[in-house]
Coordinates of C-alpha atoms and ligand atoms in Angstrom, one line a residue:
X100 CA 1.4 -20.1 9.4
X101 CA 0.5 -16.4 8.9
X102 CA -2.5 -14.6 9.0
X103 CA -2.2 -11.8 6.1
X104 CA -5.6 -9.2 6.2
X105 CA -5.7 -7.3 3.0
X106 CA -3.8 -9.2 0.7
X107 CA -6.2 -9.3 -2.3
X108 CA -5.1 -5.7 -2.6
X109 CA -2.0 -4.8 -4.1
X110 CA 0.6 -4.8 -2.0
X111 CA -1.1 -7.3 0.6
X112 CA -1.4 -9.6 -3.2
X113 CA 2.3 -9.2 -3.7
X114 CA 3.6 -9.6 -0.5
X115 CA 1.6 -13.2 -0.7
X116 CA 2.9 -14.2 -4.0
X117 CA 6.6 -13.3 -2.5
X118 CA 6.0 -15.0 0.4
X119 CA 5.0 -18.1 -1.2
X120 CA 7.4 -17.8 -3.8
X121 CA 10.3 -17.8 -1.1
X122 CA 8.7 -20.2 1.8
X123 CA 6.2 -23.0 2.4
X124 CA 4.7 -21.4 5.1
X125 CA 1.3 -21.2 4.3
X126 CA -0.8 -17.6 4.4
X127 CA -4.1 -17.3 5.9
X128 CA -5.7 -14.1 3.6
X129 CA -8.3 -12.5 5.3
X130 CA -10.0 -9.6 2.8
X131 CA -13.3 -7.7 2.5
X132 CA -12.8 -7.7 -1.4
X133 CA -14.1 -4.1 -1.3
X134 CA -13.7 -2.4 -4.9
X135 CA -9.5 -2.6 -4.4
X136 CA -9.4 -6.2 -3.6
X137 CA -8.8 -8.7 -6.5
X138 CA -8.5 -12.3 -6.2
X139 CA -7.6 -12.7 -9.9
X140 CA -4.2 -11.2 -8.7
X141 CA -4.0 -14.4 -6.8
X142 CA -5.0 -16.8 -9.4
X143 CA -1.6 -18.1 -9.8
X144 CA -2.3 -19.5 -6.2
X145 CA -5.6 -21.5 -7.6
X146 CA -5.2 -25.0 -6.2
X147 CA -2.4 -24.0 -4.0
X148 CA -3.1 -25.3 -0.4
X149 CA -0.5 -22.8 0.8
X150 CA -3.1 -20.2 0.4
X151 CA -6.3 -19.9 2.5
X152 CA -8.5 -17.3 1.2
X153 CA -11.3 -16.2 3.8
X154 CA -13.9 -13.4 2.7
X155 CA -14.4 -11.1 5.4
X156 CA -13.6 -8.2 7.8
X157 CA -11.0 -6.9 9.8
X158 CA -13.8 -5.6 11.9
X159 CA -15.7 -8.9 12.5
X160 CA -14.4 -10.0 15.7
X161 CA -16.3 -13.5 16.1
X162 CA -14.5 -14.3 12.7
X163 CA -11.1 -13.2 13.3
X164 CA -11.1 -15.0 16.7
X165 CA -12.4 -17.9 15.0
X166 CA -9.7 -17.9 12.4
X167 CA -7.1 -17.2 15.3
X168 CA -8.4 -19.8 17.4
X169 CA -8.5 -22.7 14.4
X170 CA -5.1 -21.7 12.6
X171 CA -3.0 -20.3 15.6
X172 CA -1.0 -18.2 13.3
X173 CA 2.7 -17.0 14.6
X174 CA 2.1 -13.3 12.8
X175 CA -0.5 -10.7 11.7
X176 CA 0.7 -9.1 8.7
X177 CA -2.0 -6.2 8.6
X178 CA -2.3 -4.5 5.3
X179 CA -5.9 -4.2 5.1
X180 CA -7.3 -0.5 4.7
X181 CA -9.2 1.9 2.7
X182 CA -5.9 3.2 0.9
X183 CA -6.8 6.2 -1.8
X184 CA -6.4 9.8 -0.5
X185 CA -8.9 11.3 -3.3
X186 CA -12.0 8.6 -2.3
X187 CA -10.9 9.5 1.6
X188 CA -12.1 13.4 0.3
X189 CA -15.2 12.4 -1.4
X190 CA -16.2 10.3 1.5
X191 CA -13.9 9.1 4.4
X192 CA -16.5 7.2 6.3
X193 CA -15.4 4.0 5.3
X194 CA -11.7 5.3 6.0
X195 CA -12.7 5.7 9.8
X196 CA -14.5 2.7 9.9
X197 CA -11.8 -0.1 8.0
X198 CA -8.6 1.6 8.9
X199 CA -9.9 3.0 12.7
X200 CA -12.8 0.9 13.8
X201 CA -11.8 -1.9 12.0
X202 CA -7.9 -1.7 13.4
X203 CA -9.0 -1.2 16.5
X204 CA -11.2 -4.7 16.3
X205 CA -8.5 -6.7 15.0
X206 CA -6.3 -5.4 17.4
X207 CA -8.8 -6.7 20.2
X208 CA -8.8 -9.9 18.7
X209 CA -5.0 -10.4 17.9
X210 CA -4.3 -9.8 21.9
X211 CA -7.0 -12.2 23.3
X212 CA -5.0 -14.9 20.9
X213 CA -1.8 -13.5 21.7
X214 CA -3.2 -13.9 25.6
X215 CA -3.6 -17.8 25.6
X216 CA -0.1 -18.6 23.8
X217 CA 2.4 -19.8 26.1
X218 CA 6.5 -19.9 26.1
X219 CA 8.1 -19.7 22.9
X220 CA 4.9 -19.1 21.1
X221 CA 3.9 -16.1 23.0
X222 CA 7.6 -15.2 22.6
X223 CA 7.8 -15.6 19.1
X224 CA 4.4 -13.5 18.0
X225 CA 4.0 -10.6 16.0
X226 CA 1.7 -8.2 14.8
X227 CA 2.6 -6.4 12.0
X228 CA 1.1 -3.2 11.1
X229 CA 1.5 -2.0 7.4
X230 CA 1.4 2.1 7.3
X231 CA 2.5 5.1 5.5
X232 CA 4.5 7.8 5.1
X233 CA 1.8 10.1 4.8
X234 CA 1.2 10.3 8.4
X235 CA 4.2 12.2 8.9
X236 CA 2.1 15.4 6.8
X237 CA 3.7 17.5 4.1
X238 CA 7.4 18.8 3.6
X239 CA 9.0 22.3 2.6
X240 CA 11.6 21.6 -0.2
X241 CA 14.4 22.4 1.7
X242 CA 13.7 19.8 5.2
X243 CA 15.1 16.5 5.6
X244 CA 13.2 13.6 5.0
X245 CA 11.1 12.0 7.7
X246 CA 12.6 9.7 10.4
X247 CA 10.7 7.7 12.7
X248 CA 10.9 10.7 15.4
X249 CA 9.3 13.3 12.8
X250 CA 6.0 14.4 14.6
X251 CA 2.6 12.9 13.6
X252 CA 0.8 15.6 11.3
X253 CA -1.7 14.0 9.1
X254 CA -4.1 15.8 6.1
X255 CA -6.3 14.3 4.2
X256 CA -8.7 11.8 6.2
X257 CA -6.5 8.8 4.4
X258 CA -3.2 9.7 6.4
X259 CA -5.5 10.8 9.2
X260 CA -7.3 7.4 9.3
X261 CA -4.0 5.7 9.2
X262 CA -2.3 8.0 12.2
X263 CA -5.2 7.0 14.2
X264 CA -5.0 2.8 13.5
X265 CA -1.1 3.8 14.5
X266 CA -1.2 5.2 17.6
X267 CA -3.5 2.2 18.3
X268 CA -1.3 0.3 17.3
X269 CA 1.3 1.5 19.2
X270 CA -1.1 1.8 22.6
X271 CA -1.4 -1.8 22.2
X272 CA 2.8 -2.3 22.9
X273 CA 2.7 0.7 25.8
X274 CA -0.1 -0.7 28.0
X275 CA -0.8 -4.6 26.9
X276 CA 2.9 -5.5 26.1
X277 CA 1.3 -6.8 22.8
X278 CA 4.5 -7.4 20.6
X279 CA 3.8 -5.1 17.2
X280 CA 6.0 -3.8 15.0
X281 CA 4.8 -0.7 12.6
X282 CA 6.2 0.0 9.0
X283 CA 5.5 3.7 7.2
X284 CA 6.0 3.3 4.0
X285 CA 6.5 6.0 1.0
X286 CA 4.8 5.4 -2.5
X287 CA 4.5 2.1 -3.9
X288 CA 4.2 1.4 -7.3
X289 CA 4.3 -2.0 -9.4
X290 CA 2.2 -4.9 -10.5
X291 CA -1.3 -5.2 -9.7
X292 CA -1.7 -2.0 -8.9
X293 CA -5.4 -1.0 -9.1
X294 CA -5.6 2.1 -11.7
X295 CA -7.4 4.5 -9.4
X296 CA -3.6 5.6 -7.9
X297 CA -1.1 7.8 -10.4
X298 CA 0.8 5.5 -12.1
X299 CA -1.5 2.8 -13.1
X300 CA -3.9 5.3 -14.0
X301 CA -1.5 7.1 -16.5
X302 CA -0.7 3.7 -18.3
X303 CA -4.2 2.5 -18.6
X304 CA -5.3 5.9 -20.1
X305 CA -2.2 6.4 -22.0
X306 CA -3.1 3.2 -24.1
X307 CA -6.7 4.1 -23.8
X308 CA -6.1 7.4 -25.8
X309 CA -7.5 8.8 -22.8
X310 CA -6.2 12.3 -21.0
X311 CA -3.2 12.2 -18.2
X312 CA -4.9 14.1 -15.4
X313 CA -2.3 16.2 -13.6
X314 CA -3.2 17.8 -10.6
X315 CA -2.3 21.2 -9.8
X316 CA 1.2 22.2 -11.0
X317 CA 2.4 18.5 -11.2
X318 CA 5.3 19.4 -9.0
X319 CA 4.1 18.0 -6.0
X320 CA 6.8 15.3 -4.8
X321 CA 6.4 11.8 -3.4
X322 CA 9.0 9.3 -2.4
X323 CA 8.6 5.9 -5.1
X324 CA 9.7 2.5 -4.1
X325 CA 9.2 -0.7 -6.2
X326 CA 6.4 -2.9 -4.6
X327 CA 8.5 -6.1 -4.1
X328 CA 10.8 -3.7 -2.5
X329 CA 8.2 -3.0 0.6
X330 CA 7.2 -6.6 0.6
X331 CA 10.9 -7.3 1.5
X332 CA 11.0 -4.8 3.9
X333 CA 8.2 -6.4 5.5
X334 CA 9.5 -9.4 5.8
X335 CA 12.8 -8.4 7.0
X336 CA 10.9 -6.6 9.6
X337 CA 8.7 -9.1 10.6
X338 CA 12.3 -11.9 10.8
X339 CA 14.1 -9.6 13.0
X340 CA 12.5 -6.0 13.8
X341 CA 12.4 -5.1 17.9
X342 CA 8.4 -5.5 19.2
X343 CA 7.4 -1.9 19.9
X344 CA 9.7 -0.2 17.0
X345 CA 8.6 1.7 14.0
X346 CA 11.0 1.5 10.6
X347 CA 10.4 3.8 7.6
X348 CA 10.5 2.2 4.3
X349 CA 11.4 4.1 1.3
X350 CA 13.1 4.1 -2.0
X351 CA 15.7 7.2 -2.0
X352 CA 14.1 8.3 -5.0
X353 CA 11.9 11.6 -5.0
X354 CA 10.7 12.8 -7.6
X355 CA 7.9 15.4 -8.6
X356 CA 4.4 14.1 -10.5
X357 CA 5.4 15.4 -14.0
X358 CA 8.4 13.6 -13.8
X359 CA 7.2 10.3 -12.9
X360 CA 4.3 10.6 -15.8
X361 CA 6.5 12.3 -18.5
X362 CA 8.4 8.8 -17.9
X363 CA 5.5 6.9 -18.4
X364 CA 5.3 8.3 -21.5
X365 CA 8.7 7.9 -23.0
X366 CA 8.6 4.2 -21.6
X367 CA 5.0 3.8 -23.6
X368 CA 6.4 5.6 -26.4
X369 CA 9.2 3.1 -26.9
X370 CA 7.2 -0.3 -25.8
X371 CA 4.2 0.5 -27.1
X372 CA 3.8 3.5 -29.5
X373 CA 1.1 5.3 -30.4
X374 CA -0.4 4.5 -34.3
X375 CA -0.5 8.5 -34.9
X376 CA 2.9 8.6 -34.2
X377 CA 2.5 11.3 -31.4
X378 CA 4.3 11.1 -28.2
X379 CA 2.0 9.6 -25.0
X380 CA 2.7 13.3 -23.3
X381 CA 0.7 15.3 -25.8
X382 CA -2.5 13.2 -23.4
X383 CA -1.2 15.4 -19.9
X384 CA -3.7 17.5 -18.9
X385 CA -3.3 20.1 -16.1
X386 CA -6.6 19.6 -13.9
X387 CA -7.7 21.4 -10.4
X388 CA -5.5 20.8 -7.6
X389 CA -6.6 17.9 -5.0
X390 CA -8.0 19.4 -2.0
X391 CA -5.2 19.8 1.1
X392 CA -2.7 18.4 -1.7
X393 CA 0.6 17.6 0.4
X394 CA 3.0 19.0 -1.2
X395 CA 6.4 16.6 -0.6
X396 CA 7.2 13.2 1.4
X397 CA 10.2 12.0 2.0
X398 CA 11.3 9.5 3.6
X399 CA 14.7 8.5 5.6
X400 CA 14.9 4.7 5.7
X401 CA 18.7 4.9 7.2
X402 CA 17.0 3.1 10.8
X403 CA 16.1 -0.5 8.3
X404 CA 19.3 -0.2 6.8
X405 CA 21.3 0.1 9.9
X406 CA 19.3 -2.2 12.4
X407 CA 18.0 -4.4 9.9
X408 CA 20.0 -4.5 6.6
X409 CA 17.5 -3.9 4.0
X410 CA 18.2 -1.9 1.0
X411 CA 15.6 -2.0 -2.3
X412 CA 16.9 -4.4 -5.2
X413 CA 15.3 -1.9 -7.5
X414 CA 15.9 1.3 -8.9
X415 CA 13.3 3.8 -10.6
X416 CA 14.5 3.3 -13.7
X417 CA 14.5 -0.6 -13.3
X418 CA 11.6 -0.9 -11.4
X419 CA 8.9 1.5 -13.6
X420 CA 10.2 -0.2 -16.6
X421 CA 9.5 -3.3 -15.1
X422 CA 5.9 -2.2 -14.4
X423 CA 5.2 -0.1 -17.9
X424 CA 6.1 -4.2 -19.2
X425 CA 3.6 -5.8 -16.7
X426 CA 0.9 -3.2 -17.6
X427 CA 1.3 -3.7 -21.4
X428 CA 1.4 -7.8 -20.9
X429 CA -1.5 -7.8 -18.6
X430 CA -4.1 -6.2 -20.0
X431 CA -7.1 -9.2 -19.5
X432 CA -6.2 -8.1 -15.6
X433 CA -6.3 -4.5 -16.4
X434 CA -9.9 -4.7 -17.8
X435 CA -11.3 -7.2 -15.4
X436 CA -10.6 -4.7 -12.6
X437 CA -12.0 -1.8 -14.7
X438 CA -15.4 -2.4 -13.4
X439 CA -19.3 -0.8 -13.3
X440 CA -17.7 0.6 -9.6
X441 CA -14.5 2.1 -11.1
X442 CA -16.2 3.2 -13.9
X443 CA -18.4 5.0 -11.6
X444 CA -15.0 6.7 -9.8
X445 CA -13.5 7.7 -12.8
X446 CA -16.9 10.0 -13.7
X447 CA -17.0 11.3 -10.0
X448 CA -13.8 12.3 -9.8
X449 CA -12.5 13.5 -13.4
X450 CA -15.9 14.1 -15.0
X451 CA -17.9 11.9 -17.4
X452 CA -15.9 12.5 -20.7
X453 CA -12.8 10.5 -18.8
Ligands
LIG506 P1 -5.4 -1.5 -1.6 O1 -6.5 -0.5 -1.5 O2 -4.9 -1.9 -3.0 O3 -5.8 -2.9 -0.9 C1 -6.5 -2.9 0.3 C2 -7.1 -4.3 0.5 O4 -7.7 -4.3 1.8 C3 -8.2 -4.6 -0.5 O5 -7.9 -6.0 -0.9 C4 -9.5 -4.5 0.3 O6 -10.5 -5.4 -0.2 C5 -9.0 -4.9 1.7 N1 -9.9 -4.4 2.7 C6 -10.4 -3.1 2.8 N2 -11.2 -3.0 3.9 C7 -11.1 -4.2 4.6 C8 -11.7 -4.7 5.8 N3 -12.5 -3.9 6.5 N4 -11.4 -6.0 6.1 C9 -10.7 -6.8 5.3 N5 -10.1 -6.4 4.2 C10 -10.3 -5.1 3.8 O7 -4.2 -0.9 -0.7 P2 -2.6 -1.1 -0.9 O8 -2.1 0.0 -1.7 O9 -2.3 -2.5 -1.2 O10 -2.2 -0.8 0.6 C11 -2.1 -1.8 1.6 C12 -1.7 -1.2 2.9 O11 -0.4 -0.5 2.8 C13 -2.6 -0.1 3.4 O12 -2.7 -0.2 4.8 C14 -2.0 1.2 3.1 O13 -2.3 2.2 4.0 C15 -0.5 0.9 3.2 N6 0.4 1.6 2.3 C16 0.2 1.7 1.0 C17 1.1 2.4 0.2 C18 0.9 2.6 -1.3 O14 1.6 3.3 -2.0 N7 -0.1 1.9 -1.9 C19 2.2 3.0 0.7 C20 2.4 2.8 2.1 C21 1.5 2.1 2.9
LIG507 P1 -1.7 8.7 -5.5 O1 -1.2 7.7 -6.4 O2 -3.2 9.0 -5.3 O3 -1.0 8.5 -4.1 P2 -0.9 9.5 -2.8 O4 -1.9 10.5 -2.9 O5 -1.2 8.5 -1.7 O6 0.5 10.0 -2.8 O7 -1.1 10.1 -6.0 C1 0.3 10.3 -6.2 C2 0.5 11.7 -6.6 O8 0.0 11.9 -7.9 C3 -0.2 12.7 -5.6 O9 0.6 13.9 -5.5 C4 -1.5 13.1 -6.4 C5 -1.0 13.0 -7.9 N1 -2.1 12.5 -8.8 C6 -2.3 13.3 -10.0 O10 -1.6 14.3 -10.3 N2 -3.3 12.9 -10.8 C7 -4.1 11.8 -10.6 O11 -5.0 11.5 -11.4 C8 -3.8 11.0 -9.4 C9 -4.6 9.8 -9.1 C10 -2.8 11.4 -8.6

């Protein structure tokens, strides 16, 4: 079996529905269930003995060592983090605590188990570290995308958190021989995605008659790949990457914030229209700029192809349609999610009349 931390979030949920979809290996699913983590994007698992859930924390190292001790997993799938760069500005405490502290715990744990495994099994582990792109800091229009050699340069306390659990992470491989492999990842979007990040959030308010907040000029760029996209590179990764290596995952597919959300609204506008007859863009609204606001990622995923094969299944235009669908046909999940804490986000961070 696998141990899989942070998979009542949304890619960690995914990447377990996939998993189990393709394989009878059963998950382990250790998660805090902070505000992001939602076991009713797991519900399809109900009864399913393939799926353990355990509430707790990365950080807890009498519990992870339990669960490592009793279950012996092969892998450690780690997607467990504080993940939202405009919360990490408001308050990054709990950024340096899951994704540093916590890390840094789980890391202990993972190579006093890895430690007592013998021959093949010893051979065989791996712990897999789930990261992003936005390590690599900020691009000028004009530079190639990052590689896996592009220098570390995080900042907001998000990407910083995450450079830090990385360079852990790859401490761990230099000095204990621990066999990890690390994944930086560009922009994810998909089902289950909670509606704090861009594209959820201009669905939800779009059909909520609600303002499209767009930050700054909206021509900041970001680099989108189809969730079940990562989730395969993951896996792919975890089958045959090298202990010790890093791959970028990415979609090939930048494109700048007003882009992506005047595509939202033509997609709404054909699915879903509005009663008035209006188009879903008259809702954009240009608001103040985020703080530090990197302006471009990009990401060159050539290593995966070449070393490992994987390519996404999805394009953009596929993949948001795909998840403009999901949105509209799961709107009981939409609202469960939308709760007294998120509320509470949404008035913090684009005023009480949101
Ligand atoms: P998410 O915020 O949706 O989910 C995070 C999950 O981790 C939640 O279920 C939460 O309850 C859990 N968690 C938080 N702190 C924990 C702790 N201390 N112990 C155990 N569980 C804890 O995040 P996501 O978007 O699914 O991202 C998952 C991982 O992928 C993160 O490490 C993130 O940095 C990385 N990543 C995300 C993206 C993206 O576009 N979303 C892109 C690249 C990489
Ligand atoms: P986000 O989904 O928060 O991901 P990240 O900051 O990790 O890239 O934001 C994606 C882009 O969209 C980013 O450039 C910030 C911008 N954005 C807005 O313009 N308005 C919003 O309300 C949000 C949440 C993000």
């Amino acid at each position: 079996m696998i141990l899989v931390t942070g998979a009542a979030g949304f890619i960690g949920a995914n990447f377990v529905l996939d998993w189990l979809a393709q394989s009878d290996e059963p998950v382990i699913n250790l998660d805090k269930l902070t505000y992001a983590g939602n076991l009713q994007s797991l519900s399809s698992l109900d009864g399913d003995a393939r799926h353990v859930f355990v509430h707790g924390d990365i950080g807890d190292r009498a519990l992870v060592d339990r669960l490592l001790a009793e279950h012996r997993p092969r892998a450690v799938v780690n997607f467990a983090a504080e993940s939202h760069v405009d919360r990490s500005i408001h308050g990054p405490e709990d950024f340096i605590q899951t994704n540093v502290v916590g890390t840094f715990h789980l890391l202990e744990s993972v190579r006093a188990h890895w430690g007592t495994l013998e021959g093949e099994a010893r051979a065989a582990f791996r712990f897999l570290h789930v990261s992003t792109d936005e390590v690599y800091g900020t691009l000028k229009p004009t530079d190639p995308p990052f590689t896996e050699n592009h220098p570390y340069e995080p900042n907001s306390p998000y990407s910083a958190s995450k450079a830090a659990s990385d360079h852990l992470v790859r401490a761990y491989h230099h000095t204990y021989g621990l066999p990890v492999l690390t994944t930086n990842c560009s922009n994810n979007y998909g089902p289950y995605h909670f509606p704090e990040k861009l594209i959820p959030l201009m669905i939800v308010n779009a059909l909520a008659g609600k303002p499209l907040p767009v930050y700054g000029d909206g021509m900041q760029v970001r680099d989108w790949l189809f969730v079940k996209d990562h989730c395969s590179a993951i896996r792919r990764v975890l089958e045959a990457g090298t202990p010790g290596e890093t791959y970028n995952v990415g979609g090939w597919n930048e494109k700048p914030n007003i882009e992506i959300v005047n595509t939202v609204c033509a997609l709404l506008d054909e699915m879903s229209p509005r009663a008035d007859g209006q188009g879903y863009a008259t809702q954009i609204t240009y608001v103040k700029d985020r703080p530090g606001h990197d302006r471009r990622y990009a990401i060159d995923a050539t290593k995966i192809h070449r070393e490992l094969g994987w390519k996404p299944a999805e394009t953009f235009e596929t993949g948001i349609r795909k998840t403009v669908r999901w949105y509209l046909d799961n709107q009981a999940w939409v609202q469960q999610v939308q709760s007294g804490e998120y509320r509470q986000w949404v008035d913090k961070q684009y005023g009480a009349k949101a």
